[in-house]
Coordinates of C-alpha atoms in Angstrom, one line a residue:
X1 CA 175.5 121.6 135.3
X2 CA 173.6 120.8 132.1
X3 CA 175.8 123.3 130.3
X4 CA 178.9 121.6 131.7
X5 CA 177.6 118.2 130.6
X6 CA 177.0 119.6 127.1
X7 CA 180.4 121.1 126.9
X8 CA 182.1 117.9 128.1
X9 CA 180.2 115.8 125.5
X10 CA 181.2 118.3 122.8
X11 CA 184.9 118.2 123.7
X12 CA 185.0 114.4 123.8
X13 CA 183.3 114.3 120.4
X14 CA 185.7 116.7 118.8
X15 CA 189.1 115.7 120.3
X16 CA 190.8 113.0 118.3
X17 CA 192.3 110.3 120.5
X18 CA 193.5 106.7 120.3
X19 CA 190.9 104.1 121.1
X20 CA 191.2 103.4 124.8
X21 CA 189.5 103.1 128.1
X22 CA 187.2 105.8 129.5
X23 CA 189.1 108.5 131.4
X24 CA 187.7 110.6 134.3
X25 CA 185.6 112.9 132.1
X26 CA 184.2 109.9 130.2
X27 CA 183.0 108.3 133.4
X28 CA 181.6 111.7 134.6
X29 CA 179.5 112.0 131.5
X30 CA 178.2 108.5 131.8
X31 CA 177.2 109.0 135.4
X32 CA 175.6 112.4 134.7
X33 CA 173.4 110.7 132.1
X34 CA 172.4 108.1 134.6
X35 CA 171.7 110.8 137.2
X36 CA 169.2 112.4 134.9
X37 CA 167.3 109.1 134.6
X38 CA 166.8 108.9 138.4
X39 CA 163.9 110.4 140.3
X40 CA 164.6 112.8 143.1
X41 CA 164.1 110.3 145.9
X42 CA 166.6 107.9 144.3
X43 CA 169.1 110.8 143.7
X44 CA 168.8 111.8 147.4
X45 CA 169.3 108.2 148.6
X46 CA 172.4 107.8 146.4
X47 CA 174.0 111.0 147.6
X48 CA 173.3 110.1 151.3
X49 CA 175.0 106.8 150.7
X50 CA 178.0 108.3 149.0
X51 CA 178.4 110.7 152.0
X52 CA 179.0 107.6 154.1
X53 CA 182.0 106.6 152.0
X54 CA 185.0 105.9 154.3
X55 CA 187.2 108.3 152.4
X56 CA 184.5 110.9 151.6
X57 CA 186.4 113.9 153.0
X58 CA 189.7 113.0 151.3
X59 CA 188.6 111.5 148.0
X60 CA 185.4 113.5 147.4
X61 CA 185.5 116.8 149.2
X62 CA 189.2 116.9 148.7
X63 CA 188.7 116.8 144.9
X64 CA 185.7 119.0 144.6
X65 CA 186.5 122.0 142.2
X66 CA 186.2 125.5 143.5
X67 CA 183.4 126.4 141.1
X68 CA 181.4 123.4 142.5
X69 CA 182.1 124.4 146.1
X70 CA 180.6 127.8 145.3
X71 CA 177.7 126.4 143.4
X72 CA 174.3 125.3 144.5
X73 CA 173.6 122.2 146.6
X74 CA 172.0 120.5 143.6
X75 CA 175.2 121.1 141.6
X76 CA 177.3 119.7 144.4
X77 CA 175.2 116.6 144.5
X78 CA 175.5 116.0 140.8
X79 CA 179.2 116.4 141.0
X80 CA 179.4 113.9 143.9
X81 CA 177.5 111.3 141.9
X82 CA 179.6 111.8 138.8
X83 CA 182.8 111.8 140.8
X84 CA 181.8 108.5 142.4
X85 CA 181.9 106.8 139.0
X86 CA 185.5 107.8 138.6
X87 CA 186.6 107.0 142.1
X88 CA 187.8 103.4 141.4
X89 CA 190.3 104.8 139.0
X90 CA 191.4 107.4 141.5
X91 CA 192.5 104.7 143.9
X92 CA 194.6 102.8 141.4
X93 CA 197.7 104.7 142.5
X94 CA 199.0 107.1 145.1
X95 CA 198.3 110.8 144.6
X96 CA 197.9 114.0 146.6
X97 CA 194.7 112.6 148.3
X98 CA 195.3 108.8 147.9
X99 CA 197.6 107.0 150.3
X100 CA 199.4 103.7 149.8
X101 CA 197.0 102.2 152.3
X102 CA 194.1 103.4 150.1
X103 CA 195.6 101.7 147.1
X104 CA 196.1 98.4 149.0
X105 CA 192.6 98.6 150.5
X106 CA 190.5 99.7 147.5
X107 CA 192.3 99.0 144.2
X108 CA 191.0 96.0 142.4
X109 CA 192.8 95.8 139.0
X110 CA 190.9 92.9 137.5
X111 CA 187.5 94.2 138.4
X112 CA 187.6 96.7 135.5
X113 CA 187.5 94.3 132.5
X114 CA 186.7 90.8 131.2
X115 CA 188.6 89.1 128.3
X116 CA 186.2 87.3 126.0
X117 CA 187.8 85.5 123.0
X118 CA 186.5 85.8 119.5
X119 CA 187.8 83.0 117.3
X120 CA 188.1 83.5 113.6
X121 CA 187.4 79.8 112.7
X122 CA 186.4 76.6 114.5
X123 CA 190.0 75.4 114.0
X124 CA 191.2 78.4 115.9
X125 CA 188.9 77.6 118.8
X126 CA 190.1 74.0 118.9
X127 CA 193.7 75.2 119.1
X128 CA 193.5 78.2 121.3
X129 CA 190.6 77.8 123.7
X130 CA 192.2 75.2 126.0
X131 CA 195.2 77.4 126.6
X132 CA 193.4 80.6 127.6
X133 CA 194.1 81.5 131.2
X134 CA 191.7 84.4 131.4
X135 CA 188.7 84.4 133.8
X136 CA 185.6 84.2 131.7
X137 CA 183.2 83.2 134.5
X138 CA 180.0 85.2 135.2
X139 CA 179.3 83.5 138.5
X140 CA 179.1 85.9 141.5
X141 CA 181.6 84.6 144.1
X142 CA 180.6 83.9 147.7
X143 CA 183.5 86.1 148.9
X144 CA 182.2 89.7 148.7
X145 CA 185.7 91.1 148.5
X146 CA 187.2 88.5 146.0
X147 CA 190.3 90.1 144.6
X148 CA 190.6 88.5 141.1
X149 CA 187.1 88.6 139.7
X150 CA 186.2 90.1 136.3
X151 CA 183.9 93.1 135.5
X152 CA 180.8 91.0 135.1
X153 CA 181.3 89.3 138.4
X154 CA 182.3 92.5 140.1
X155 CA 179.1 94.3 138.9
X156 CA 176.9 91.5 140.3
X157 CA 178.9 91.5 143.5
X158 CA 178.7 95.3 143.9
X159 CA 174.9 95.4 143.2
X160 CA 174.4 92.6 145.8
X161 CA 176.2 94.7 148.4
X162 CA 174.5 98.0 147.6
X163 CA 171.1 96.3 147.8
X164 CA 171.8 94.7 151.1
X165 CA 170.5 97.0 153.7
X166 CA 172.1 94.9 156.4
X167 CA 175.6 95.4 155.0
X168 CA 177.8 98.1 156.6
X169 CA 176.8 101.5 155.1
X170 CA 180.5 102.3 154.3
X171 CA 180.7 99.1 152.3
X172 CA 177.6 99.9 150.4
X173 CA 178.9 103.4 149.6
X174 CA 182.2 102.0 148.2
X175 CA 180.3 99.5 146.1
X176 CA 177.9 102.1 144.8
X177 CA 181.0 103.7 143.3
X178 CA 182.0 100.4 141.8
X179 CA 178.6 100.0 140.2
X180 CA 178.7 103.4 138.6
X181 CA 182.3 102.8 137.4
X182 CA 182.1 99.3 136.1
X183 CA 178.9 99.7 134.1
X184 CA 180.8 102.4 132.2
X185 CA 183.9 100.2 131.9
X186 CA 181.9 97.4 130.5
X187 CA 180.7 99.6 127.7
X188 CA 184.0 101.3 126.8
X189 CA 184.9 101.2 123.1
X190 CA 188.2 99.5 123.3
X191 CA 186.5 96.1 123.6
X192 CA 189.2 93.9 122.0
X193 CA 192.6 92.6 122.9
X194 CA 195.3 90.6 121.1
X195 CA 195.3 86.9 121.1
X196 CA 198.7 86.8 122.9
X197 CA 197.4 88.9 125.7
X198 CA 194.5 86.5 126.0
X199 CA 196.8 83.5 126.3
X200 CA 198.8 85.2 129.0
X201 CA 195.8 86.3 130.9
X202 CA 196.9 89.9 130.9
X203 CA 195.0 93.0 131.9
X204 CA 192.4 93.5 129.3
X205 CA 192.1 95.8 126.3
X206 CA 192.5 99.0 128.3
X207 CA 196.3 98.2 128.4
X208 CA 196.6 97.2 124.8
X209 CA 198.0 99.6 122.2
X210 CA 195.5 100.4 119.4
X211 CA 196.2 98.9 116.0
X212 CA 195.0 99.5 112.5
X213 CA 193.6 102.9 111.5
X214 CA 193.7 104.3 115.1
X215 CA 197.4 103.6 115.4
X216 CA 198.3 104.7 111.9
X217 CA 198.0 108.4 112.9
X218 CA 198.5 111.2 110.5
X219 CA 200.8 109.3 108.2
X220 CA 198.0 107.0 107.1
X221 CA 200.3 104.1 107.1
X222 CA 198.8 100.9 108.4
X223 CA 201.0 99.2 111.0
X224 CA 201.7 95.5 111.0
X225 CA 198.9 93.7 112.7
X226 CA 199.2 90.1 113.6
X227 CA 196.3 87.8 114.6
X228 CA 197.0 84.5 116.3
X229 CA 195.2 81.8 114.5
X230 CA 195.0 78.1 114.4
X231 CA 196.2 75.8 111.6
X232 CA 195.8 77.4 108.2
X233 CA 192.8 76.1 106.4
X234 CA 193.5 74.8 102.9
X235 CA 193.0 77.3 100.1
X236 CA 190.8 77.0 97.1
X237 CA 191.8 74.4 94.5
X238 CA 194.1 75.6 91.8
X239 CA 193.2 75.0 88.2
X240 CA 195.4 71.9 88.3
X241 CA 193.2 70.4 91.1
X242 CA 195.9 70.9 93.8
X243 CA 195.3 72.9 96.9
X244 CA 197.2 76.2 97.0

């Protein structure tokens, strides 16, 4: 499994790609790194909890590769832990193992991101801040299955449920997957979005097309990039004393 991890890291490092959200292998690598930081007792507890997942047979065993099936128990446990971190993306849409009911029950689109504005000037803040519709709260809601929370709130909520030994075991298993997934999402490299998307409260940077050098491609041409700003600040005085 260590050889597999090294190979995946090497492939991710060498393949050029547009700046975007983590994909399945990206989450797998993140979670394998986390796995190696855990002691054996914690690893065993995590695997035991994941096996209580309500869709364990369909979404986990049903996706286990043949080479892992034929591998050692230790390799299978590593794979289960790594796959758990990609599971919330698996249930975004219907597939060979995911039903429409799975999507309705488990998909939480806004849990994957948070939109935090960066204003270029204080004038921009004055003009734009009041019109932003995005959820920037970091408060953990009382409702443990709140649908429209952001990634910061969702991480806190998922940790609360995983740590609650009185919570249903299946719920704790589902939210362990969310913890593993969302910590990766919160550190993904496409951490910016356009001002227009911010104003409209749209779905984070993962859905935004890259701009600048990443979007220029092999031609090296820089695409037009617009940044929403507040009122233009006066330029430096001209030699005549007038503002430009």
